[in-house]
Amino acid sequence: MDKKAEIKIQQQKKQVHLFYCVECEDLARKVAAHSELITLRSINWRNFDDGFPNLYINDAHDIRGQHVAFLAAFSSPGVIFEQLSVIYALPRLFVASFTLVLPFFPTGSFERMEEEGDVATAFTMARILSNIPISRGGPTSLVIYDIHALQERFYFGDHVLPLFETGIPLLKQRLHQLPDSDKIVVAFPDDGAWKRFHKLLDHFPMVVCTKVREGDKRIVRLKEGNPAGCHVVIVDDLVQSGGTLIECQKVLAAHGAAKVSAYVTHGVFPNRSWERFTQKSDGSGSAFAYFWITDSCPLTVKSIANKPPFEVLSLAGSIADALQI
């Protein structure tokens, strides 16, 4: 590419003003470090005496006619309202366009109504986000990574344009750096994970596990593939308690896997459940060689810092690229 073409491409890129919630400050700074076109902007996150938010968008006049983005983390119901208040306000400040980056869509595993009375909170969250005001540039762009149920893309209304990204390229890059990269086998804990990710990882040999019911228990079994003698990497979109991953590791080891690692895009780990992976019950170290997560859940990233076998693969570069779409 000649110099003129490079300059033309650079001129076509957007200068983006990036706001962020308190939890996402570290990730926001990493995103900005990836591109000179991204400027960090600040919000005063305060509360009134009754606990409700008292918020102020600094230098609001300066973002008129500018491309604006907000990096959100809906880690608990308690922080959602204050962030939604800002998310609804920013597009109304005469901005050229508005992008909401919500790496982890938190209610995504609650999408089914199996009997009358169930509340599909994933649909509720999608309705709330679908009512973000339209900016001067049109509907809000909504960036989400590895949403739990693929059908949830149809939950959003026409006022937002959902852009579904994946953390899998970060995993592939990391696997190619391993000394035993030629011995990697990818394992899926169930058919759902296989459907979601197998096309992105189809150059690796694969193993698929399945959950079967035995009495009152759900047992993990090997469904297809051969893990013997290989470094097997279990891949899924998110982890909560981690019980399925642990059972899957046991099955793979029993079938001859040389070692087992895991990757999930979203390390939710409520109630410090990540502690189950830091060492075996006899104190001899983790049953997992590596456990990779992204920084889509910032509170988890702080909790597991410098704790083997955990390793964080940052979404910062991918988010910086998404802000140019």
Short mmCIF file of C-alpha atoms in Angstrom, two decimals:
data_model
loop_
_atom_site.label_atom_id
_atom_site.label_comp_id
_atom_site.label_asym_id
_atom_site.label_seq_id
_atom_site.Cartn_x
_atom_site.Cartn_y
_atom_site.Cartn_z
CA MET A 1 0.00 0.00 0.00
CA ASP A 2 1.44 3.40 -0.99
CA LYS A 3 1.69 6.40 1.31
CA LYS A 4 -1.30 8.23 -0.22
CA ALA A 5 -3.57 5.22 0.30
CA GLU A 6 -2.44 4.91 3.93
CA ILE A 7 -3.15 8.60 4.57
CA LYS A 8 -6.60 8.28 2.96
CA ILE A 9 -7.50 5.30 5.16
CA GLN A 10 -6.27 7.15 8.24
CA GLN A 11 -8.42 10.17 7.33
CA GLN A 12 -11.49 7.94 7.03
CA LYS A 13 -11.11 6.70 10.60
CA LYS A 14 -13.08 8.24 13.43
CA GLN A 15 -11.86 10.19 16.41
CA VAL A 16 -13.76 8.59 19.29
CA HIS A 17 -14.44 10.05 22.73
CA LEU A 18 -14.62 7.10 25.13
CA PHE A 19 -16.46 7.33 28.46
CA TYR A 20 -16.42 4.43 30.91
CA CYS A 21 -17.87 3.17 34.18
CA VAL A 22 -15.73 3.01 37.32
CA GLU A 23 -15.12 -0.75 37.03
CA CYS A 24 -13.87 -0.44 33.46
CA GLU A 25 -11.21 2.22 33.99
CA ASP A 26 -8.28 -0.19 33.51
CA LEU A 27 -9.81 -1.70 30.37
CA ALA A 28 -10.68 1.77 28.99
CA ARG A 29 -7.08 2.88 29.41
CA LYS A 30 -5.88 -0.23 27.55
CA VAL A 31 -8.37 0.46 24.74
CA ALA A 32 -7.15 4.06 24.42
CA ALA A 33 -3.53 2.87 24.39
CA HIS A 34 -4.29 0.87 21.23
CA SER A 35 -5.22 3.92 19.16
CA GLU A 36 -4.35 7.61 19.01
CA LEU A 37 -7.87 8.12 17.66
CA ILE A 38 -9.44 7.29 21.04
CA THR A 39 -9.65 9.98 23.73
CA LEU A 40 -10.72 9.07 27.27
CA ARG A 41 -13.43 11.26 28.80
CA SER A 42 -14.59 11.33 32.41
CA ILE A 43 -17.81 11.25 34.40
CA ASN A 44 -18.28 12.22 38.04
CA TRP A 45 -19.88 9.17 39.64
CA ARG A 46 -21.40 10.49 42.85
CA ASN A 47 -24.41 9.66 45.00
CA PHE A 48 -26.95 11.68 46.94
CA ASP A 49 -27.42 10.93 50.61
CA ASP A 50 -30.30 8.57 49.80
CA GLY A 51 -27.98 6.44 47.66
CA PHE A 52 -29.37 7.38 44.25
CA PRO A 53 -26.89 8.55 41.58
CA ASN A 54 -25.72 12.15 41.31
CA LEU A 55 -23.95 12.11 37.96
CA TYR A 56 -22.13 14.70 35.86
CA ILE A 57 -20.70 14.33 32.34
CA ASN A 58 -17.60 16.52 32.27
CA ASP A 59 -17.13 18.97 29.36
CA ALA A 60 -20.39 17.90 27.72
CA HIS A 61 -20.25 20.80 25.22
CA ASP A 62 -16.96 19.47 23.82
CA ILE A 63 -18.54 16.26 22.48
CA ARG A 64 -21.13 17.97 20.26
CA GLY A 65 -20.68 16.69 16.72
CA GLN A 66 -18.20 14.05 17.92
CA HIS A 67 -18.25 10.24 17.82
CA VAL A 68 -18.90 9.06 21.37
CA ALA A 69 -18.70 5.63 23.04
CA PHE A 70 -19.37 4.27 26.51
CA LEU A 71 -17.69 1.18 28.00
CA ALA A 72 -20.10 -0.51 30.42
CA ALA A 73 -19.97 -3.36 32.94
CA PHE A 74 -23.34 -4.52 34.28
CA SER A 75 -21.70 -6.62 37.00
CA SER A 76 -24.59 -6.31 39.45
CA PRO A 77 -28.15 -4.90 39.45
CA GLY A 78 -26.91 -2.12 41.73
CA VAL A 79 -24.67 -0.51 39.08
CA ILE A 80 -26.97 -0.87 36.09
CA PHE A 81 -29.24 2.11 36.84
CA GLU A 82 -26.45 4.66 37.16
CA GLN A 83 -24.83 3.47 33.93
CA LEU A 84 -28.14 3.45 32.06
CA SER A 85 -28.68 7.04 33.16
CA VAL A 86 -25.44 8.04 31.44
CA ILE A 87 -26.07 5.77 28.44
CA TYR A 88 -29.44 7.43 27.85
CA ALA A 89 -27.97 10.93 28.28
CA LEU A 90 -24.93 10.76 25.97
CA PRO A 91 -26.77 10.34 22.62
CA ARG A 92 -28.89 13.42 23.43
CA LEU A 93 -25.86 15.71 23.64
CA PHE A 94 -25.89 16.30 19.85
CA VAL A 95 -23.17 13.71 19.23
CA ALA A 96 -22.38 12.51 15.71
CA SER A 97 -22.79 8.85 16.71
CA PHE A 98 -23.03 6.73 19.84
CA THR A 99 -21.56 3.29 20.52
CA LEU A 100 -22.22 1.25 23.67
CA VAL A 101 -19.63 -1.43 24.43
CA LEU A 102 -21.06 -4.01 26.84
CA PRO A 103 -18.54 -6.87 26.62
CA PHE A 104 -20.59 -9.20 28.82
CA PHE A 105 -24.38 -9.30 28.40
CA PRO A 106 -25.11 -10.40 31.97
CA THR A 107 -28.63 -11.79 31.80
CA GLY A 108 -27.90 -13.82 28.69
CA SER A 109 -28.26 -17.20 30.39
CA PHE A 110 -31.82 -16.38 31.47
CA GLU A 111 -33.45 -16.38 28.06
CA ARG A 112 -35.95 -19.26 28.29
CA MET A 113 -39.51 -19.45 29.58
CA GLU A 114 -40.00 -23.12 30.38
CA GLU A 115 -43.26 -22.68 32.28
CA GLU A 116 -45.82 -19.96 32.86
CA GLY A 117 -44.45 -17.49 35.37
CA ASP A 118 -40.78 -17.66 34.30
CA VAL A 119 -39.33 -14.21 33.57
CA ALA A 120 -36.88 -14.02 30.66
CA THR A 121 -34.62 -11.27 32.01
CA ALA A 122 -32.39 -11.38 28.92
CA PHE A 123 -35.38 -10.13 26.91
CA THR A 124 -36.03 -7.42 29.51
CA MET A 125 -32.42 -6.19 29.31
CA ALA A 126 -32.59 -6.17 25.50
CA ARG A 127 -35.77 -4.06 25.64
CA ILE A 128 -34.12 -1.57 27.99
CA LEU A 129 -31.09 -1.22 25.71
CA SER A 130 -33.32 -1.00 22.64
CA ASN A 131 -34.77 2.23 24.04
CA ILE A 132 -31.48 4.15 24.09
CA PRO A 133 -32.26 7.50 22.41
CA ILE A 134 -31.21 7.88 18.78
CA SER A 135 -28.24 10.21 18.28
CA ARG A 136 -27.80 12.59 15.36
CA GLY A 137 -25.99 9.78 13.57
CA GLY A 138 -28.83 7.27 13.94
CA PRO A 139 -29.28 4.14 16.05
CA THR A 140 -26.80 3.19 18.76
CA SER A 141 -24.16 0.61 17.90
CA LEU A 142 -24.10 -2.05 20.63
CA VAL A 143 -20.93 -4.16 20.88
CA ILE A 144 -21.26 -7.44 22.80
CA TYR A 145 -18.81 -10.38 23.03
CA ASP A 146 -19.89 -14.03 22.83
CA ILE A 147 -23.52 -13.62 23.83
CA HIS A 148 -24.73 -16.76 25.59
CA ALA A 149 -27.71 -17.65 23.38
CA LEU A 150 -27.42 -16.82 19.69
CA GLN A 151 -31.15 -16.20 19.35
CA GLU A 152 -30.82 -13.21 21.65
CA ARG A 153 -29.63 -11.14 18.70
CA PHE A 154 -33.31 -11.01 17.69
CA TYR A 155 -34.37 -9.54 21.04
CA PHE A 156 -33.12 -6.06 20.16
CA GLY A 157 -35.33 -3.42 18.57
CA ASP A 158 -34.52 -1.15 15.64
CA HIS A 159 -33.11 1.68 17.80
CA VAL A 160 -29.88 -0.29 18.33
CA LEU A 161 -27.60 -2.09 15.91
CA PRO A 162 -26.06 -5.04 17.81
CA LEU A 163 -22.55 -5.99 16.77
CA PHE A 164 -21.66 -9.45 18.07
CA GLU A 165 -17.93 -10.01 18.47
CA THR A 166 -15.94 -12.95 19.86
CA GLY A 167 -12.88 -13.45 22.02
CA ILE A 168 -11.86 -16.64 20.18
CA PRO A 169 -9.16 -14.93 18.02
CA LEU A 170 -7.34 -14.05 21.27
CA LEU A 171 -7.40 -17.71 22.29
CA LYS A 172 -6.14 -18.90 18.90
CA GLN A 173 -3.26 -16.43 19.05
CA ARG A 174 -2.32 -17.64 22.54
CA LEU A 175 -2.52 -21.33 21.60
CA HIS A 176 -0.12 -20.82 18.69
CA GLN A 177 2.40 -19.38 21.19
CA LEU A 178 2.45 -22.54 23.33
CA PRO A 179 5.44 -24.92 23.06
CA ASP A 180 3.03 -27.83 22.48
CA SER A 181 0.86 -25.98 19.94
CA ASP A 182 1.02 -29.00 17.62
CA LYS A 183 -0.58 -31.17 20.34
CA ILE A 184 -3.67 -29.01 20.98
CA VAL A 185 -7.14 -30.54 20.93
CA VAL A 186 -10.17 -28.33 21.53
CA ALA A 187 -12.94 -29.75 23.73
CA PHE A 188 -16.51 -28.52 24.12
CA PRO A 189 -18.39 -29.30 27.35
CA ASP A 190 -21.71 -29.70 25.52
CA ASP A 191 -23.38 -29.44 22.11
CA GLY A 192 -24.28 -25.80 22.75
CA ALA A 193 -20.63 -24.77 23.03
CA TRP A 194 -19.81 -26.83 19.92
CA LYS A 195 -22.53 -25.09 17.88
CA ARG A 196 -21.35 -21.69 19.06
CA PHE A 197 -17.60 -22.05 18.46
CA HIS A 198 -16.64 -25.02 16.28
CA LYS A 199 -16.50 -23.05 13.01
CA LEU A 200 -14.04 -20.61 14.59
CA LEU A 201 -11.74 -23.43 15.70
CA ASP A 202 -12.18 -25.96 12.91
CA HIS A 203 -8.42 -26.29 12.20
CA PHE A 204 -7.94 -27.98 15.60
CA PRO A 205 -8.88 -31.61 16.34
CA MET A 206 -12.03 -31.63 18.46
CA VAL A 207 -13.60 -33.47 21.37
CA VAL A 208 -17.25 -33.07 22.36
CA CYS A 209 -18.59 -33.93 25.79
CA THR A 210 -22.21 -34.22 26.82
CA LYS A 211 -24.27 -34.11 30.00
CA VAL A 212 -26.46 -37.11 30.75
CA ARG A 213 -28.86 -37.57 33.63
CA GLU A 214 -28.27 -40.42 36.05
CA GLY A 215 -30.94 -40.35 38.73
CA ASP A 216 -30.85 -36.88 40.29
CA LYS A 217 -27.39 -36.06 38.92
CA ARG A 218 -26.16 -34.76 35.58
CA ILE A 219 -22.98 -36.57 34.60
CA VAL A 220 -20.44 -35.43 31.97
CA ARG A 221 -19.52 -38.07 29.40
CA LEU A 222 -17.21 -38.13 26.38
CA LYS A 223 -19.43 -38.04 23.28
CA GLU A 224 -16.89 -38.00 20.43
CA GLY A 225 -13.20 -37.43 19.72
CA ASN A 226 -9.97 -38.69 21.25
CA PRO A 227 -8.06 -36.61 23.84
CA ALA A 228 -5.34 -39.22 24.51
CA GLY A 229 -1.81 -37.81 24.73
CA CYS A 230 -2.85 -34.26 23.88
CA HIS A 231 -3.11 -30.86 25.53
CA VAL A 232 -6.89 -30.47 25.61
CA VAL A 233 -8.39 -26.99 25.88
CA ILE A 234 -12.02 -26.79 27.01
CA VAL A 235 -13.80 -23.85 25.33
CA ASP A 236 -17.03 -22.20 26.46
CA ASP A 237 -18.59 -18.73 26.52
CA LEU A 238 -18.84 -18.24 30.29
CA VAL A 239 -18.24 -19.84 33.66
CA GLN A 240 -20.25 -19.42 36.85
CA SER A 241 -19.57 -22.05 39.54
CA GLY A 242 -17.23 -24.02 37.27
CA GLY A 243 -18.72 -27.40 38.13
CA THR A 244 -19.14 -28.48 34.50
CA LEU A 245 -15.55 -27.56 33.62
CA ILE A 246 -14.22 -29.55 36.57
CA GLU A 247 -16.25 -32.64 35.62
CA CYS A 248 -15.19 -32.25 32.01
CA GLN A 249 -11.52 -32.11 33.06
CA LYS A 250 -11.90 -35.35 35.02
CA VAL A 251 -13.44 -37.13 32.03
CA LEU A 252 -10.73 -35.90 29.64
CA ALA A 253 -7.96 -36.93 32.06
CA ALA A 254 -9.57 -40.36 32.45
CA HIS A 255 -9.44 -40.77 28.67
CA GLY A 256 -5.72 -40.05 28.54
CA ALA A 257 -5.37 -36.29 28.06
CA ALA A 258 -1.75 -35.29 28.77
CA LYS A 259 -2.98 -32.04 30.33
CA VAL A 260 -6.16 -29.97 30.34
CA SER A 261 -6.67 -26.20 30.10
CA ALA A 262 -9.78 -24.03 29.78
CA TYR A 263 -10.88 -20.87 28.02
CA VAL A 264 -14.03 -18.84 28.67
CA THR A 265 -14.73 -15.37 27.34
CA HIS A 266 -16.59 -14.33 30.48
CA GLY A 267 -15.20 -15.33 33.87
CA VAL A 268 -18.21 -14.49 36.03
CA PHE A 269 -17.25 -16.60 39.07
CA PRO A 270 -19.84 -15.47 41.65
CA ASN A 271 -18.95 -15.98 45.33
CA ARG A 272 -15.25 -16.36 44.50
CA SER A 273 -15.89 -19.68 42.75
CA TRP A 274 -12.61 -19.14 40.87
CA GLU A 275 -10.91 -20.47 44.01
CA ARG A 276 -11.93 -23.99 42.95
CA PHE A 277 -9.39 -23.77 40.13
CA THR A 278 -6.34 -22.45 41.98
CA GLN A 279 -5.40 -25.75 43.59
CA LYS A 280 -6.48 -29.35 43.97
CA SER A 281 -8.19 -30.49 47.14
CA ASP A 282 -4.89 -32.00 48.37
CA GLY A 283 -3.13 -28.66 47.89
CA SER A 284 -0.88 -29.92 45.07
CA GLY A 285 -1.84 -27.29 42.49
CA SER A 286 -4.55 -26.83 39.89
CA ALA A 287 -5.86 -29.64 37.73
CA PHE A 288 -5.75 -27.12 34.85
CA ALA A 289 -2.50 -26.19 33.11
CA TYR A 290 -3.94 -22.83 32.01
CA PHE A 291 -7.26 -21.09 32.55
CA TRP A 292 -7.73 -18.21 30.11
CA ILE A 293 -10.40 -15.55 30.50
CA THR A 294 -10.86 -12.12 28.92
CA ASP A 295 -11.27 -8.86 30.83
CA SER A 296 -15.01 -8.65 30.06
CA CYS A 297 -15.71 -9.00 33.82
CA PRO A 298 -13.33 -6.46 35.44
CA LEU A 299 -14.02 -7.45 39.04
CA THR A 300 -12.93 -11.03 38.30
CA VAL A 301 -9.75 -9.80 36.63
CA LYS A 302 -8.76 -7.97 39.83
CA SER A 303 -9.56 -11.03 41.96
CA ILE A 304 -7.50 -13.54 39.97
CA ALA A 305 -4.48 -11.30 39.26
CA ASN A 306 -1.22 -13.26 39.59
CA LYS A 307 -3.06 -16.43 40.60
CA PRO A 308 -2.12 -19.47 38.47
CA PRO A 309 -3.47 -21.07 36.38
CA PHE A 310 -5.38 -17.91 35.39
CA GLU A 311 -4.22 -15.74 32.52
CA VAL A 312 -6.13 -12.75 31.12
CA LEU A 313 -6.43 -12.18 27.36
CA SER A 314 -7.42 -8.54 26.92
CA LEU A 315 -10.26 -7.46 24.64
CA ALA A 316 -8.77 -3.95 24.43
CA GLY A 317 -7.43 -4.22 20.87
CA SER A 318 -10.61 -5.82 19.61
CA ILE A 319 -12.75 -3.10 21.26
CA ALA A 320 -10.55 -0.38 19.74
CA ASP A 321 -11.12 -1.94 16.30
CA ALA A 322 -14.88 -2.25 16.91
CA LEU A 323 -15.13 1.46 17.68
CA GLN A 324 -14.09 2.15 14.07
CA ILE A 325 -16.87 0.07 12.53
#
